[in-house]
Tab-separated table of C-alpha atoms in Angstrom:
chain	number	residue	atom	x	y	z
A	1	MET	CA	30.870	-0.353	55.253
A	2	ILE	CA	29.752	-0.216	51.518
A	3	GLU	CA	25.938	-0.079	51.047
A	4	ILE	CA	24.902	-2.810	48.348
A	5	TYR	CA	22.601	-1.098	46.620
A	6	THR	CA	24.372	1.039	45.399
A	7	PRO	CA	23.737	1.122	41.691
A	8	GLU	CA	27.227	0.636	40.652
A	9	ILE	CA	27.901	-2.524	42.854
A	10	TRP	CA	25.290	-4.333	40.590
A	11	TYR	CA	26.369	-2.212	37.050
A	12	PHE	CA	29.857	-3.865	38.277
A	13	ILE	CA	28.371	-7.210	39.016
A	14	VAL	CA	26.688	-7.197	35.522
A	15	MET	CA	29.839	-6.411	33.913
A	16	LEU	CA	32.153	-8.984	35.572
A	17	ALA	CA	29.247	-11.702	35.252
A	18	THR	CA	28.989	-11.121	31.382
A	19	PHE	CA	33.138	-10.876	31.181
A	20	VAL	CA	33.495	-14.286	33.176
A	21	GLY	CA	30.582	-15.934	31.762
A	22	LEU	CA	31.484	-15.619	28.180
A	23	ALA	CA	35.325	-16.131	28.874
A	24	ALA	CA	33.985	-19.542	30.103
A	25	ILE	CA	32.392	-20.098	27.160
A	26	LYS	CA	35.829	-19.825	25.050
A	27	ILE	CA	34.386	-16.301	23.686
A	28	PRO	CA	37.566	-14.342	22.976
A	29	ILE	CA	38.861	-12.139	25.498
A	30	SER	CA	38.973	-8.920	23.420
A	31	VAL	CA	35.197	-9.670	22.344
A	32	SER	CA	34.087	-10.492	25.937
A	33	LEU	CA	35.623	-7.303	27.419
A	34	MET	CA	33.646	-5.219	24.466
A	35	PHE	CA	30.382	-6.668	25.213
A	36	SER	CA	30.871	-7.099	29.075
A	37	ALA	CA	31.545	-2.705	28.473
A	38	LEU	CA	28.554	-2.688	26.786
A	39	ALA	CA	26.572	-4.679	29.265
A	40	GLY	CA	27.958	-2.040	31.641
A	41	SER	CA	26.613	0.812	29.726
A	42	ILE	CA	23.003	-1.020	29.100
A	43	VAL	CA	22.232	-0.759	32.974
A	44	PHE	CA	23.652	2.319	33.181
A	45	GLY	CA	21.264	3.322	30.980
A	46	GLU	CA	23.406	4.552	27.942
A	47	PHE	CA	21.956	2.005	25.413
A	48	PHE	CA	24.769	2.179	22.715
A	49	PRO	CA	27.779	4.946	23.913
A	50	LEU	CA	29.589	5.081	20.677
A	51	ARG	CA	32.189	7.955	21.866
A	52	HIS	CA	32.387	6.073	24.837
A	53	LEU	CA	33.372	3.178	23.074
A	54	VAL	CA	35.453	4.501	20.199
A	55	GLU	CA	37.288	6.718	22.779
A	56	GLY	CA	38.154	3.719	24.987
A	57	GLY	CA	39.180	1.437	21.475
A	58	PHE	CA	41.758	4.037	20.935
A	59	ALA	CA	43.272	4.727	24.124
A	60	TYR	CA	45.801	2.216	24.372
A	61	LEU	CA	46.845	3.430	20.285
A	62	ASP	CA	50.263	4.013	21.247
A	63	THR	CA	50.881	1.015	22.918
A	64	ILE	CA	49.461	-1.103	20.373
A	65	LEU	CA	51.720	0.787	17.538
A	66	VAL	CA	54.265	-0.318	19.878
A	67	ILE	CA	53.707	-3.812	20.134
A	68	SER	CA	52.789	-4.341	16.646
A	69	SER	CA	56.489	-3.068	15.498
A	70	ALA	CA	58.123	-5.572	18.081
A	71	MET	CA	56.171	-8.398	17.191
A	72	ILE	CA	57.494	-7.683	13.692
A	73	PHE	CA	61.124	-7.109	14.802
A	74	MET	CA	60.762	-10.483	16.728
A	75	GLU	CA	59.900	-12.139	13.764
A	76	SER	CA	62.399	-10.474	11.435
A	77	ILE	CA	65.317	-11.852	13.937
A	78	LYS	CA	63.658	-15.260	14.356
A	79	VAL	CA	64.199	-15.441	10.039
A	80	SER	CA	67.227	-13.882	9.965
A	81	GLY	CA	68.365	-16.362	12.501
A	82	LEU	CA	69.683	-14.118	14.834
A	83	LEU	CA	67.756	-15.763	17.774
A	84	GLU	CA	69.141	-19.381	17.214
A	85	THR	CA	73.024	-18.016	16.492
A	86	ILE	CA	72.869	-16.396	20.244
A	87	ALA	CA	71.916	-19.540	21.500
A	88	GLY	CA	73.589	-21.995	19.773
A	89	ASN	CA	77.257	-19.460	20.301
A	90	MET	CA	76.317	-19.420	24.148
A	91	THR	CA	75.977	-23.134	24.332
A	92	VAL	CA	79.676	-23.954	22.692
A	93	ALA	CA	81.499	-21.417	24.429
A	94	LEU	CA	79.810	-22.060	27.762
A	95	HIS	CA	79.452	-26.055	27.719
A	96	ARG	CA	81.466	-26.839	30.323
A	97	LYS	CA	79.398	-24.363	33.119
A	98	PRO	CA	76.050	-25.571	32.864
A	99	THR	CA	75.076	-23.960	36.296
A	100	PHE	CA	76.392	-20.056	34.373
A	101	LEU	CA	74.611	-21.187	31.308
A	102	LEU	CA	71.222	-22.218	32.663
A	103	VAL	CA	71.196	-18.422	33.988
A	104	LEU	CA	72.030	-17.191	30.733
A	105	MET	CA	69.653	-18.864	28.826
A	106	THR	CA	66.778	-17.587	31.149
A	107	PHE	CA	67.901	-14.372	30.452
A	108	PHE	CA	68.119	-15.173	26.789
A	109	ILE	CA	64.173	-16.629	26.664
A	110	MET	CA	63.129	-13.298	28.728
A	111	ILE	CA	64.889	-11.187	25.997
A	112	ALA	CA	61.709	-11.552	23.627
A	113	GLY	CA	59.152	-10.614	26.451
A	114	MET	CA	61.025	-7.412	27.207
A	115	ILE	CA	60.636	-6.486	23.466
A	116	THR	CA	56.738	-7.972	22.915
A	117	GLY	CA	54.965	-7.495	26.355
A	118	SER	CA	53.898	-11.160	25.983
A	119	SER	CA	54.318	-14.270	27.672
A	120	THR	CA	53.075	-16.501	24.823
A	121	ALA	CA	55.403	-14.706	22.397
A	122	THR	CA	58.379	-15.369	24.578
A	123	VAL	CA	57.549	-18.996	24.888
A	124	LEU	CA	57.284	-19.748	21.124
A	125	THR	CA	59.816	-17.814	19.977
A	126	THR	CA	63.154	-17.573	22.556
A	127	GLY	CA	61.155	-20.511	24.312
A	128	ALA	CA	61.226	-22.267	21.596
A	129	ILE	CA	64.783	-21.508	20.323
A	130	ALA	CA	65.972	-22.107	24.589
A	131	TYR	CA	64.230	-25.955	24.672
A	132	PRO	CA	67.218	-27.852	22.976
A	133	VAL	CA	69.633	-26.306	25.170
A	134	LEU	CA	68.056	-26.724	28.299
A	135	LYS	CA	67.717	-30.511	27.261
A	136	SER	CA	71.245	-30.627	26.716
A	137	LEU	CA	72.375	-29.325	30.400
A	138	GLY	CA	69.985	-32.357	31.261
A	139	LEU	CA	66.448	-31.057	32.537
A	140	SER	CA	63.538	-32.917	31.886
A	141	LYS	CA	60.739	-31.809	30.217
A	142	ARG	CA	59.023	-30.679	33.407
A	143	ARG	CA	61.679	-28.649	34.525
A	144	ALA	CA	62.814	-27.159	31.274
A	145	GLY	CA	59.051	-26.242	30.580
A	146	SER	CA	58.730	-24.946	33.998
A	147	ILE	CA	61.901	-22.539	33.557
A	148	ILE	CA	60.630	-21.507	30.044
A	149	ALA	CA	57.195	-20.360	31.559
A	150	MET	CA	58.288	-18.568	34.314
A	151	SER	CA	61.062	-17.090	32.271
A	152	GLY	CA	58.267	-15.640	29.570
A	153	ILE	CA	56.359	-14.087	32.596
A	154	TYR	CA	59.385	-12.586	33.837
A	155	GLY	CA	60.141	-11.577	30.146
A	156	MET	CA	56.740	-9.702	29.646
A	157	ILE	CA	57.613	-7.892	33.104
A	158	ALA	CA	60.534	-6.681	32.856
A	159	PRO	CA	61.068	-2.881	31.060
A	160	PRO	CA	61.245	-1.692	28.205
A	161	ILE	CA	57.768	-3.021	27.291
A	162	ASN	CA	55.591	-4.070	29.970
A	163	LEU	CA	52.309	-3.947	29.192
A	164	PRO	CA	50.455	-4.451	32.365
A	165	ALA	CA	52.345	-1.527	33.775
A	166	MET	CA	51.161	0.307	30.892
A	167	ILE	CA	47.516	-0.362	30.769
A	168	ILE	CA	47.314	0.131	34.957
A	169	GLY	CA	49.273	3.504	34.210
A	170	GLN	CA	47.020	4.296	31.591
A	171	GLY	CA	43.684	3.944	33.590
A	172	VAL	CA	45.517	6.650	36.356
A	173	ASP	CA	46.576	8.514	33.793
A	174	MET	CA	50.464	7.709	34.909
A	175	PRO	CA	52.752	8.178	31.954
A	176	TYR	CA	54.890	5.049	31.799
A	177	ILE	CA	57.946	6.820	32.580
A	178	GLY	CA	60.615	6.414	35.264
A	179	PHE	CA	59.356	2.456	35.299
A	180	THR	CA	63.275	1.016	34.021
A	181	THR	CA	64.509	0.485	37.457
A	182	PRO	CA	61.479	-0.786	39.541
A	183	LEU	CA	61.029	-3.046	36.622
A	184	LEU	CA	64.603	-4.618	36.732
A	185	PHE	CA	64.340	-4.525	40.325
A	186	VAL	CA	61.150	-6.691	40.318
A	187	THR	CA	62.378	-9.107	37.692
A	188	PHE	CA	65.786	-9.934	36.940
A	189	PRO	CA	66.994	-11.362	40.775
A	190	ILE	CA	63.446	-13.224	41.356
A	191	ALA	CA	64.236	-14.842	37.774
A	192	ILE	CA	67.857	-15.521	39.062
A	193	ILE	CA	66.439	-17.445	42.462
A	194	THR	CA	63.656	-19.018	40.563
A	195	THR	CA	65.590	-20.507	37.930
A	196	LEU	CA	68.322	-21.915	40.369
A	197	ILE	CA	65.630	-23.596	42.689
A	198	ILE	CA	64.112	-25.480	39.546
A	199	GLY	CA	67.005	-26.707	37.767
A	200	VAL	CA	70.596	-26.053	39.634
A	201	ARG	CA	70.292	-29.546	41.032
A	202	LYS	CA	69.890	-31.305	37.673
A	203	VAL	CA	71.907	-29.737	35.330
A	204	LYS	CA	75.075	-31.436	33.598
A	205	PRO	CA	77.889	-30.189	31.196
A	206	VAL	CA	76.298	-30.198	27.659
A	207	ASP	CA	77.931	-33.002	24.888
A	208	LEU	CA	78.556	-30.607	22.387
A	209	ASP	CA	78.670	-33.497	19.485
A	210	GLU	CA	75.012	-34.417	20.576
A	211	PHE	CA	73.876	-30.920	21.099
A	212	LYS	CA	75.006	-30.238	17.362
A	213	LYS	CA	73.343	-32.957	15.764
A	214	THR	CA	69.561	-31.980	17.713
A	215	ARG	CA	69.604	-28.419	16.341
A	216	GLU	CA	67.545	-27.616	13.690
A	217	SER	CA	70.021	-25.111	11.561
A	218	GLU	CA	73.798	-24.433	11.868
A	219	PRO	CA	74.285	-20.627	13.443
A	220	VAL	CA	74.984	-17.984	11.300
A	221	LYS	CA	78.279	-16.809	10.760
A	222	GLY	CA	79.770	-13.444	10.804
A	223	PHE	CA	79.275	-9.945	12.865
A	224	ALA	CA	76.526	-9.037	10.477
A	225	VAL	CA	73.823	-10.819	11.749
A	226	TYR	CA	74.056	-9.071	15.516
A	227	LEU	CA	73.496	-5.640	13.781
A	228	PRO	CA	70.089	-5.613	14.285
A	229	LEU	CA	70.314	-6.439	17.749
A	230	ILE	CA	72.940	-3.737	18.140
A	231	VAL	CA	71.595	-0.904	16.480
A	232	MET	CA	67.785	-1.118	18.516
A	233	VAL	CA	69.978	-0.891	21.596
A	234	ILE	CA	71.897	2.034	20.571
A	235	LEU	CA	68.899	3.728	19.322
A	236	MET	CA	67.214	3.257	22.593
A	237	VAL	CA	69.938	4.320	24.377
A	238	LEU	CA	69.702	7.538	22.597
A	239	GLU	CA	65.953	7.453	22.889
A	240	ASN	CA	66.815	7.574	26.679
A	241	VAL	CA	69.522	10.147	26.808
A	242	SER	CA	67.148	12.314	24.592
A	243	TRP	CA	69.453	15.370	23.783
A	244	GLY	CA	66.941	16.625	21.335
A	245	PHE	CA	66.640	12.478	19.659
A	246	SER	CA	63.570	11.026	19.435
A	247	LEU	CA	62.412	8.247	17.203
A	248	GLY	CA	59.752	6.474	19.542
A	249	LEU	CA	59.846	2.783	19.728
A	250	PRO	CA	57.872	1.924	16.708
A	251	LEU	CA	60.325	3.392	14.167
A	252	ILE	CA	63.192	1.893	16.149
A	253	PHE	CA	61.856	-1.289	16.091
A	254	MET	CA	61.014	-0.845	12.356
A	255	ILE	CA	64.600	0.647	11.478
A	256	SER	CA	66.135	-2.771	13.139
A	257	ALA	CA	63.683	-5.320	11.358
A	258	LEU	CA	64.352	-4.054	8.042
A	259	ILE	CA	68.520	-4.040	9.018
A	260	ALA	CA	67.715	-7.928	10.299
A	261	VAL	CA	66.174	-8.901	6.614
A	262	VAL	CA	69.481	-8.357	4.965
A	263	THR	CA	72.091	-9.420	7.572
A	264	GLY	CA	71.470	-12.660	8.156
A	265	ARG	CA	69.368	-15.216	6.122
A	266	ARG	CA	67.518	-13.121	3.604
A	267	GLY	CA	63.317	-12.663	4.463
A	268	ASN	CA	61.059	-10.904	2.808
A	269	ILE	CA	59.488	-8.318	5.688
A	270	LEU	CA	55.994	-8.214	4.176
A	271	LYS	CA	55.619	-11.807	4.500
A	272	ILE	CA	57.437	-10.958	7.974
A	273	SER	CA	55.319	-8.334	8.797
A	274	PHE	CA	51.848	-10.130	7.804
A	275	THR	CA	53.163	-13.348	10.141
A	276	ALA	CA	54.102	-11.015	13.096
A	277	ILE	CA	50.679	-9.322	12.833
A	278	GLN	CA	48.474	-12.465	12.664
A	279	ASN	CA	50.339	-13.371	15.596
A	280	ALA	CA	50.010	-10.230	17.335
A	281	LEU	CA	46.109	-10.028	16.782
A	282	GLY	CA	44.821	-11.492	19.972
A	283	ILE	CA	47.258	-9.050	22.231
A	284	LEU	CA	46.213	-6.225	19.982
A	285	SER	CA	42.277	-7.148	20.407
A	286	ILE	CA	42.298	-7.278	23.758
A	287	LEU	CA	44.255	-4.030	24.227
A	288	ILE	CA	41.483	-2.635	22.606
A	289	GLY	CA	38.767	-4.300	24.549
A	290	VAL	CA	40.722	-3.204	27.833
A	291	GLY	CA	40.147	0.092	26.846
A	292	MET	CA	36.582	-0.149	26.528
A	293	PHE	CA	36.053	-1.852	29.573
A	294	ILE	CA	38.085	0.969	31.506
A	295	GLN	CA	36.081	3.825	29.679
A	296	VAL	CA	32.810	2.432	30.833
A	297	MET	CA	33.823	1.903	34.205
A	298	THR	CA	34.500	5.671	34.468
A	299	MET	CA	31.300	6.394	33.070
A	300	ASN	CA	29.234	4.577	35.213
A	301	GLY	CA	30.727	5.050	38.506
A	302	VAL	CA	32.211	1.511	39.292
A	303	ARG	CA	35.618	2.746	39.365
A	304	GLY	CA	35.012	5.249	41.509
A	305	LEU	CA	33.327	3.051	43.965
A	306	ILE	CA	36.076	-0.062	43.717
A	307	VAL	CA	38.714	2.412	44.760
A	308	GLY	CA	36.173	4.129	47.391
A	309	TYR	CA	35.514	0.763	48.979
A	310	LEU	CA	39.439	-0.631	48.640
A	311	ASN	CA	40.530	2.111	50.532
A	312	SER	CA	38.393	1.383	53.438
A	313	LEU	CA	39.594	-1.840	53.787
A	314	PRO	CA	42.462	-2.877	56.398
A	315	GLN	CA	46.122	-2.982	55.018
A	316	GLY	CA	46.613	-6.736	55.691
A	317	ALA	CA	43.064	-7.706	53.932
A	318	LEU	CA	44.060	-5.067	51.032
A	319	LEU	CA	47.196	-7.055	50.324
A	320	LEU	CA	45.652	-10.336	50.866
A	321	GLY	CA	43.295	-9.716	48.552
A	322	ILE	CA	45.975	-8.098	46.041
A	323	ALA	CA	48.351	-11.177	46.431
A	324	LEU	CA	45.329	-13.810	45.836
A	325	GLY	CA	42.974	-11.815	43.857
A	326	ILE	CA	45.061	-10.290	40.640
A	327	PRO	CA	47.014	-13.754	39.617
A	328	ALA	CA	43.596	-15.775	40.059
A	329	PHE	CA	41.522	-12.675	37.918
A	330	GLY	CA	44.948	-13.277	35.509
A	331	ALA	CA	43.831	-16.729	34.786
A	332	VAL	CA	41.001	-15.243	32.479
A	333	SER	CA	43.386	-12.586	30.858
A	334	SER	CA	46.494	-10.876	32.507
A	335	TYR	CA	45.848	-7.647	30.730
A	336	GLY	CA	42.190	-8.063	31.906
A	337	SER	CA	43.169	-8.487	35.537
A	338	SER	CA	45.645	-5.207	34.874
A	339	SER	CA	42.440	-3.092	33.798
A	340	VAL	CA	39.955	-3.929	36.118
A	341	LEU	CA	41.911	-5.055	39.531
A	342	GLY	CA	45.280	-3.211	39.078
A	343	VAL	CA	43.839	-0.041	38.428
A	344	PRO	CA	41.963	0.287	41.899
A	345	PHE	CA	44.315	-1.336	43.802
A	346	LEU	CA	47.019	0.918	42.582
A	347	LEU	CA	44.707	4.178	43.116
A	348	ALA	CA	44.327	2.176	47.099
A	349	PHE	CA	47.616	2.681	47.527
A	350	LEU	CA	48.150	6.703	46.382
A	351	GLY	CA	50.676	8.211	48.208
A	352	SER	CA	52.909	5.319	48.258
A	353	ASN	CA	55.647	5.110	45.550
A	354	ASP	CA	53.415	4.536	42.381
A	355	ILE	CA	55.951	3.406	40.038
A	356	VAL	CA	56.886	0.315	42.269
A	357	VAL	CA	53.343	-0.553	43.282
A	358	CYS	CA	52.371	-0.892	39.702
A	359	SER	CA	55.448	-2.438	38.777
A	360	ALA	CA	54.905	-5.001	41.580
A	361	LEU	CA	51.215	-5.459	40.511
A	362	SER	CA	51.945	-5.410	36.759
A	363	LEU	CA	54.274	-9.194	38.397
A	364	LEU	CA	51.105	-10.013	39.889
A	365	ALA	CA	48.823	-9.199	36.725
A	366	GLY	CA	52.136	-11.324	35.088
A	367	LEU	CA	51.408	-14.869	37.154
A	368	GLY	CA	47.934	-15.171	36.216
A	369	ASP	CA	49.201	-16.757	32.990
A	370	MET	CA	50.043	-19.720	34.910
A	371	VAL	CA	46.500	-19.958	36.307
A	372	PRO	CA	44.626	-22.573	35.379
A	373	PRO	CA	42.271	-23.257	33.396
A	374	THR	CA	43.993	-21.180	31.432
A	375	ALA	CA	47.356	-21.072	31.940
A	376	LEU	CA	48.473	-19.765	28.777
A	377	ALA	CA	52.604	-19.515	29.615
A	378	GLY	CA	52.175	-23.080	30.899
A	379	ILE	CA	50.358	-24.544	28.040
A	380	PHE	CA	52.234	-23.566	25.470
A	381	ALA	CA	55.673	-24.006	27.170
A	382	ALA	CA	54.037	-27.767	27.636
A	383	HIS	CA	53.646	-27.451	23.575
A	384	VAL	CA	57.165	-26.103	23.129
A	385	VAL	CA	58.730	-29.107	25.350
A	386	GLY	CA	56.665	-31.679	24.233
A	387	GLU	CA	54.808	-32.356	27.372
A	388	LYS	CA	51.107	-33.859	27.186
A	389	ASN	CA	49.823	-32.597	30.683
A	390	TYR	CA	50.512	-28.976	31.340
A	391	PHE	CA	49.620	-29.835	34.884
A	392	LYS	CA	53.021	-31.557	35.411
A	393	ILE	CA	54.690	-28.201	34.365
A	394	TRP	CA	52.526	-26.369	36.640
A	395	LEU	CA	53.034	-28.354	39.543
A	396	SER	CA	56.948	-27.770	39.426
A	397	SER	CA	56.488	-24.160	38.571
A	398	MET	CA	54.640	-23.819	41.706
A	399	PRO	CA	57.434	-22.779	44.246
A	400	ALA	CA	58.528	-20.420	41.594
A	401	PHE	CA	54.888	-18.635	41.646
A	402	PHE	CA	54.242	-18.692	45.499
A	403	ILE	CA	58.281	-16.671	45.687
A	404	THR	CA	57.399	-14.329	43.215
A	405	MET	CA	53.639	-13.785	44.743
A	406	ILE	CA	55.159	-12.956	48.088
A	407	PHE	CA	58.322	-10.986	46.510
A	408	ALA	CA	55.761	-8.517	44.750
A	409	THR	CA	53.632	-8.371	47.828
A	410	LEU	CA	56.377	-7.376	50.115
A	411	THR	CA	57.744	-5.007	47.198
A	412	ILE	CA	54.468	-3.119	47.490
A	413	VAL	CA	54.550	-3.024	51.552
A	414	TRP	CA	58.001	-1.200	51.361
A	415	ALA	CA	57.231	0.829	48.117
A	416	THR	CA	58.440	3.844	49.607
A	417	GLN	CA	61.832	2.615	50.662
A	418	ILE	CA	62.451	0.131	47.647
A	419	GLY	CA	61.935	3.629	45.410
A	420	ARG	CA	63.902	5.662	47.100
A	421	PHE	CA	66.760	2.664	46.516
A	422	VAL	CA	65.861	2.424	42.798
A	423	ASN	CA	65.831	6.023	42.116
A	424	SER	CA	69.597	6.868	43.881
A	425	VAL	CA	72.606	6.913	41.862
A	426	PHE	CA	73.568	3.616	44.019
A	427	PHE	CA	71.170	1.130	41.985
A	428	TYR	CA	73.150	0.608	39.117
A	429	PRO	CA	76.404	0.271	40.893
A	430	VAL	CA	74.589	-2.162	43.197
A	431	LEU	CA	73.011	-4.633	40.462
A	432	ILE	CA	76.258	-4.598	38.457
A	433	GLY	CA	78.040	-5.624	41.741
A	434	ALA	CA	75.548	-7.885	42.609
A	435	PHE	CA	75.515	-9.627	39.363
A	436	ALA	CA	78.917	-9.877	39.161
A	437	ILE	CA	79.296	-11.675	43.284
A	438	VAL	CA	76.177	-13.848	41.344
A	439	ALA	CA	78.277	-14.848	38.258
A	440	VAL	CA	81.122	-15.624	40.188
A	441	VAL	CA	79.184	-17.639	42.500
A	442	LEU	CA	77.723	-19.978	39.397
A	443	LEU	CA	81.311	-20.230	38.116
A	444	LEU	CA	82.643	-21.577	41.414
A	445	ILE	CA	79.627	-23.874	41.966
A	446	ASP	CA	79.994	-25.191	37.895
A	447	LYS	CA	83.833	-25.581	39.011
A	448	ARG	CA	82.769	-27.923	41.846
A	449	LYS	CA	80.433	-29.794	39.849
A	450	GLU	CA	83.351	-30.426	37.518
A	451	SER	CA	85.861	-31.584	39.942
A	452	VAL	CA	83.642	-34.033	41.292
A	453	ALA	CA	82.643	-35.642	38.338
């Protein structure tokens, strides 16, 4: 039983109350985190711990560099026309295979999240480009918005960039290494399942003439427009297989961005960079605030108290707290949820496969972007599809939301067994085989729909 008069309890209450109170009155999340950290240090007896605030603010400097360069790359390939070209060419090639195209568009939407680590950036870039295709497939605004919002969340959790996992790992001094296979396991299968649940019964073949009339611009012709993406993939593969090759993700993204502005539609790299950083400032400032918050929690003993308390709970109560608490707190900020709850929950499960547990916790944190009142993924998806009442999209997403929540919780329960599988030589053959089987099934469904029509 935890002692309620422990000073650390009151430190945590002050920090949490300050954070929630400031967020409730629409103070930016980053500023709320900074002031809650400052409040925690003041009640601890440190009026202005400049060293700790600065040290915490720079804790995620590497991540900030990655996100900044990734946002510049995404803006550059958007300006070059690459994203519109990929979406348009897929639609033209697969217009008679709506179910197969639906799943491919889910993967397309996820791309921006995989690169930027942000669900909102995903919804506003690849999500916005995918909407005309989803509309041409016969999906309503509500269903299309649900797929865009949930795909944005899965994309933000999928590799190579997963900010919640980076935040949780940083909080326990765990490097962001070895996450690729666990994150593939917890994102792509569930993305396929939930997309089909939302849209498979409603899709129909695309009317190409109508689709060509509604798209904003013609695809860019020629192979050169694809070069930025090809170069990025090649450099990332070389980075992972090593052999002494190490450019780092920020430099890889910047090289690819420079190629993009000269291969497709021409763009000014300085203007593109300015726009991208301006769009990313909210995310980057949150990371600085999260670093300060964790640093002060460590300084005043709150972090140790939470870990000790969680370790004393029965596993059933602990899992229920994880399944409900992390997404609920993510309504304020999925990144804040990762730091405040994700870190101590991971520490409570030490001894299991830490990387798999961290991956599942990051998925639960990502779900916070669909929890009211903020529900950033849902609100921006409603804006993209032109739905005035975002609650319609939220309600349509609830089956996918709860399936994902249950799946992530079960992944934590079986983390050790899943860890053995994803780290074995069988993982990629099984994954590729499963995708092949799914593709065949989807094509058969489309063939049956075509014959019935």
